[in-house]
Tab-separated table of C-alpha atoms in Angstrom:
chain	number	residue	atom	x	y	z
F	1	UNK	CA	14.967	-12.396	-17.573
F	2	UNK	CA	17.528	-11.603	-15.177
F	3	UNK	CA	17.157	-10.539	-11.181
F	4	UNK	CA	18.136	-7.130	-10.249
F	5	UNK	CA	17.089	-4.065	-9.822
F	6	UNK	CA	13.952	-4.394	-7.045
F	7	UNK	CA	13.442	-2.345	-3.377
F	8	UNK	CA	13.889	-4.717	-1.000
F	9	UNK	CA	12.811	-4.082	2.613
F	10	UNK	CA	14.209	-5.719	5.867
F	11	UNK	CA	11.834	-8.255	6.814
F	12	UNK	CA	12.580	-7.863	10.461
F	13	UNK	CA	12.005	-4.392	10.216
F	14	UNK	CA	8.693	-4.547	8.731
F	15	UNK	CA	7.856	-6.892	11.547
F	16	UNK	CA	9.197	-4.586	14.399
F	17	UNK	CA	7.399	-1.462	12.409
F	18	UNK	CA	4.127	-2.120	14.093
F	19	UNK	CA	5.118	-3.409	17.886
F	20	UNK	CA	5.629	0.373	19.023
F	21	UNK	CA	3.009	1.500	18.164
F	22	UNK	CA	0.540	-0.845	19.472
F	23	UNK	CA	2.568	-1.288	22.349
F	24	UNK	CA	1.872	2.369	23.665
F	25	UNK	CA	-1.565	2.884	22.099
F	26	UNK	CA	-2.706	-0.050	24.185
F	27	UNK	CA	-0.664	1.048	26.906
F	28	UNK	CA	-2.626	4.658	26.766
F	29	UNK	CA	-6.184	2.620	26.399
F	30	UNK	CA	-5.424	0.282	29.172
F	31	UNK	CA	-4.559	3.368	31.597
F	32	UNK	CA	-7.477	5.550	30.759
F	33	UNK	CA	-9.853	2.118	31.122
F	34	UNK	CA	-7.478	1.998	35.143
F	35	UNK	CA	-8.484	5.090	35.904
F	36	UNK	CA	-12.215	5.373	34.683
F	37	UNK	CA	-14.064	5.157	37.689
F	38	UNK	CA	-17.727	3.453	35.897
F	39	UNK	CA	-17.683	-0.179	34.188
F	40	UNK	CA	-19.684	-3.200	34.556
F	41	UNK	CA	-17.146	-5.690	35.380
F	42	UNK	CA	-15.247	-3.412	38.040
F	43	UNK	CA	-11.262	-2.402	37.590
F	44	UNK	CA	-9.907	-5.712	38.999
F	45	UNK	CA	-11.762	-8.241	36.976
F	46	UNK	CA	-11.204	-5.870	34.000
F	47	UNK	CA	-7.263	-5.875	34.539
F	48	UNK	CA	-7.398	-9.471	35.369
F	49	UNK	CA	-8.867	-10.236	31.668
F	50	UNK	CA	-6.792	-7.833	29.940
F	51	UNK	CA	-3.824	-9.476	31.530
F	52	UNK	CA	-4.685	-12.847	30.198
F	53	UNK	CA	-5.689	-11.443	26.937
F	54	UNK	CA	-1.853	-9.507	26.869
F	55	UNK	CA	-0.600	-13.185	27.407
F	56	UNK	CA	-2.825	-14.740	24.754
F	57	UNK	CA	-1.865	-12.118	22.035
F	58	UNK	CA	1.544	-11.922	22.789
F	59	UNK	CA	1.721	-15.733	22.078
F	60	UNK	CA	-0.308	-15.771	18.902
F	61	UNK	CA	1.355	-12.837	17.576
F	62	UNK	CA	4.549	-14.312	18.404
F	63	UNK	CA	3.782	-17.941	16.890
F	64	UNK	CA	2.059	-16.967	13.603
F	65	UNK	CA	3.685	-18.145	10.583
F	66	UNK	CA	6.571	-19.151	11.622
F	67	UNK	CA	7.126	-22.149	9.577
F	68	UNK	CA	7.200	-19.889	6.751
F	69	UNK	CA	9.436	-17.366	7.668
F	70	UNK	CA	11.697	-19.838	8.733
F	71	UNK	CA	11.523	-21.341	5.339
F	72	UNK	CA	11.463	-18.484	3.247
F	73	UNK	CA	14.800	-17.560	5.005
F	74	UNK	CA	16.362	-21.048	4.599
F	75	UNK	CA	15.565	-20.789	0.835
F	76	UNK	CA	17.050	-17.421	0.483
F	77	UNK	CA	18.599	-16.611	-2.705
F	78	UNK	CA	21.396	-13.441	-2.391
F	79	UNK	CA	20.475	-10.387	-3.700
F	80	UNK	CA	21.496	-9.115	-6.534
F	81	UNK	CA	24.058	-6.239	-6.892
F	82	UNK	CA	21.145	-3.931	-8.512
F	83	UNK	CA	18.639	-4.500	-5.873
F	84	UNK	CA	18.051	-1.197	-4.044
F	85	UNK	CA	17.792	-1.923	0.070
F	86	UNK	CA	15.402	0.566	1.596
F	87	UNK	CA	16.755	2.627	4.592
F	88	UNK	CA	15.156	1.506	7.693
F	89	UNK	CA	13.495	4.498	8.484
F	90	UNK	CA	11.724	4.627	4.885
F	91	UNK	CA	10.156	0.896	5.947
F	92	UNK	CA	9.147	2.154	9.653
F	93	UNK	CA	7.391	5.210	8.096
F	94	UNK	CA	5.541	3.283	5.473
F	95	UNK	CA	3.922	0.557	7.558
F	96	UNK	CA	3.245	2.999	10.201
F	97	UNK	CA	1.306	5.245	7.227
F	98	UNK	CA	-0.327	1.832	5.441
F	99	UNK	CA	-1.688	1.280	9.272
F	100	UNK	CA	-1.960	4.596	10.918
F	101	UNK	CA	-6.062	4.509	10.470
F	102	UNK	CA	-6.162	1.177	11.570
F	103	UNK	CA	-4.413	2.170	14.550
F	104	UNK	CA	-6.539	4.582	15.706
F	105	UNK	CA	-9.396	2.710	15.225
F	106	UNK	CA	-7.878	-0.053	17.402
F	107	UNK	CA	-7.113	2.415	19.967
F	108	UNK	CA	-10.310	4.037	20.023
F	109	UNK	CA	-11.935	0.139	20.458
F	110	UNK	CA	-9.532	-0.598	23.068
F	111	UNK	CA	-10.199	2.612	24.752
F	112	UNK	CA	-14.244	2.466	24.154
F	113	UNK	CA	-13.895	-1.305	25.685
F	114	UNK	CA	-13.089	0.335	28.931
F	115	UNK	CA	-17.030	1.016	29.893
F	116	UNK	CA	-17.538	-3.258	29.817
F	117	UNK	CA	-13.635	-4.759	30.610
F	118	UNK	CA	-11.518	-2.133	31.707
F	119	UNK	CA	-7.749	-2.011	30.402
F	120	UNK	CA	-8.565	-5.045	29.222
F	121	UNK	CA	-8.801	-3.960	25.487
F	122	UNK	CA	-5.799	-2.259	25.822
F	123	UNK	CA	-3.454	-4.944	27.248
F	124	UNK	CA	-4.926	-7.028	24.396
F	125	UNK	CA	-3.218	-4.532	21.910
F	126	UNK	CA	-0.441	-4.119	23.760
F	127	UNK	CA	0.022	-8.070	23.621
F	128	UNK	CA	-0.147	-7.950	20.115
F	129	UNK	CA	2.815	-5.184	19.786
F	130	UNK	CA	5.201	-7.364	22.588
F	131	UNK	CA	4.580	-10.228	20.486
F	132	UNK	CA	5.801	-8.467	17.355
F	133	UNK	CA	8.988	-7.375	19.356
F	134	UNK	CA	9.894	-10.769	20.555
F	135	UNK	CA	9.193	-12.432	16.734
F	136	UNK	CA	11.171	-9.662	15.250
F	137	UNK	CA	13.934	-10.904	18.233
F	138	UNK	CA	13.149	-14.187	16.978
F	139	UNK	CA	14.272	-13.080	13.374
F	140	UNK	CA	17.545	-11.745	14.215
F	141	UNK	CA	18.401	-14.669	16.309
F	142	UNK	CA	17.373	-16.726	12.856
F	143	UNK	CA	19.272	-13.633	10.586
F	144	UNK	CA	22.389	-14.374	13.259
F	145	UNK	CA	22.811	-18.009	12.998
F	146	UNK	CA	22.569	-18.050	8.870
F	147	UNK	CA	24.692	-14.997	8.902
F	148	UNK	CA	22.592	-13.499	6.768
F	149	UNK	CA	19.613	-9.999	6.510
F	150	UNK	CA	16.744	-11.583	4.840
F	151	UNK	CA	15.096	-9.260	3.042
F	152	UNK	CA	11.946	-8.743	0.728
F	153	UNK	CA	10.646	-6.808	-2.146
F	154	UNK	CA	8.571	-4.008	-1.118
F	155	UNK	CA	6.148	-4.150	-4.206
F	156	UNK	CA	5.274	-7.583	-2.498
F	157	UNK	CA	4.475	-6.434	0.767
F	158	UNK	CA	2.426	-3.080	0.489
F	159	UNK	CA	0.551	-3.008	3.429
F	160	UNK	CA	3.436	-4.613	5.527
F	161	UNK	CA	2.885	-8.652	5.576
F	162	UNK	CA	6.050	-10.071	5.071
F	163	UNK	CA	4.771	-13.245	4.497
F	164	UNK	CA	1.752	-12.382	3.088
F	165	UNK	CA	-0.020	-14.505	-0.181
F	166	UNK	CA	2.352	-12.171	-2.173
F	167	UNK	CA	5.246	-12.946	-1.544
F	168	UNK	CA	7.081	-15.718	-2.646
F	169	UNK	CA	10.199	-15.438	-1.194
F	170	UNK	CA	13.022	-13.518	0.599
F	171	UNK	CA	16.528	-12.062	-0.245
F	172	UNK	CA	19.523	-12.594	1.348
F	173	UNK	CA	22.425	-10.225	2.386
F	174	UNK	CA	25.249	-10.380	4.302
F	175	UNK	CA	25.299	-8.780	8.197
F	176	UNK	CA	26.920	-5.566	7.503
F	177	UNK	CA	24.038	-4.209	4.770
F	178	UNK	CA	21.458	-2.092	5.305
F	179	UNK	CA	21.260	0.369	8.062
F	180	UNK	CA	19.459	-1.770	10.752
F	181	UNK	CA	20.877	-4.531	13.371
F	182	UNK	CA	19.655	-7.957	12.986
F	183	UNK	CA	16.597	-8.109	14.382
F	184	UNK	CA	15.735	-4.444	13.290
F	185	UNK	CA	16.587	-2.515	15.788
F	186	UNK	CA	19.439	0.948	14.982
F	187	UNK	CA	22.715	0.172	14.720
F	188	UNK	CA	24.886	1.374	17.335
């Protein structure tokens, strides 16, 4: 049976699909929770927690898993000539779809937290989408010194883990495929 043929989806990209949301949701439920007069801790304790919590989440977000990204992209095989590479914009607007419920139910939480810790529920999500920006950072700074996109196949990865149990593996491409920057971001 010979390789070829599969969608293959930046893993970078997937990564960086979910830090803008989160980042602004949490950004919207920490402000309302600043500005709601009525909670039982009080503004400043509220802001204090959520502050630690953005640190906290940030860091977990940031460290998960990383052993096995690292060596899924060390053990890269290249991709074939058939495999189809999925437009960035296609990967963005699939995650964000496969999450968009979750999403508002985190924002809603993080907004309804506001009456006990204010902001603080927000700044926690909003940890959680900085994190995601500085591991998909992370992966272009790994993607830069292999000279090489790591990529993997979408059927593996439907609701956006890269390195979920499903997957077994990533593809490898040089710098100039695809239409996204190492690291995920547009190309300029």
């Amino acid at each position: 049976m010979g390789r070829g043929g599969q969608a293959l989806a930046r893993v970078a990209v997937v990564v960086r699909a979910g830090a803008a949301p989160l980042w602004w949701f949490g950004l919207l439920a920490a402000g309302l929770g600043a500005v709601f007069p009525v909670s039982l801790t009080g503004r400043r304790i509220g802001l204090l927690a959520g502050a630690a919590l953005f640190i906290v989440a940030a860091a977990v977000v940031f460290l998960a898993r990383r052993r096995r990204y690292t060596h899924f992209a060390k053990a890269a095989p290249r991709a074939a000539k058939a495999d189809f590479l999925q437009d960035r914009s296609v990967t963005v607007r699939t995650w964000r779809r496969a999450w968009r419920w979750w999403l508002l139910l985190g924002f809603l939480a993080a907004a309804g937290s506001s009456f006990a810790l204010p902001g603080a529920g927000g700044l926690l999500m909003a940890g959680a989408g900085a994190g995601l920006w500085l591991k998909a950072g992370w992966l272009g700074r790994l993607e830069r010194t292999r000279d090489a996109l790591v990529w993997v196949r979408t059927d593996w990865v439907p609701k956006g883990a890269p390195v979920g149990k499903k997957v077994r593996g990533f593809r490898a491409t040089g710098l100039g495929a695809g239409d996204a920057a190492p690291g995920g971001a547009r190309r300029r």
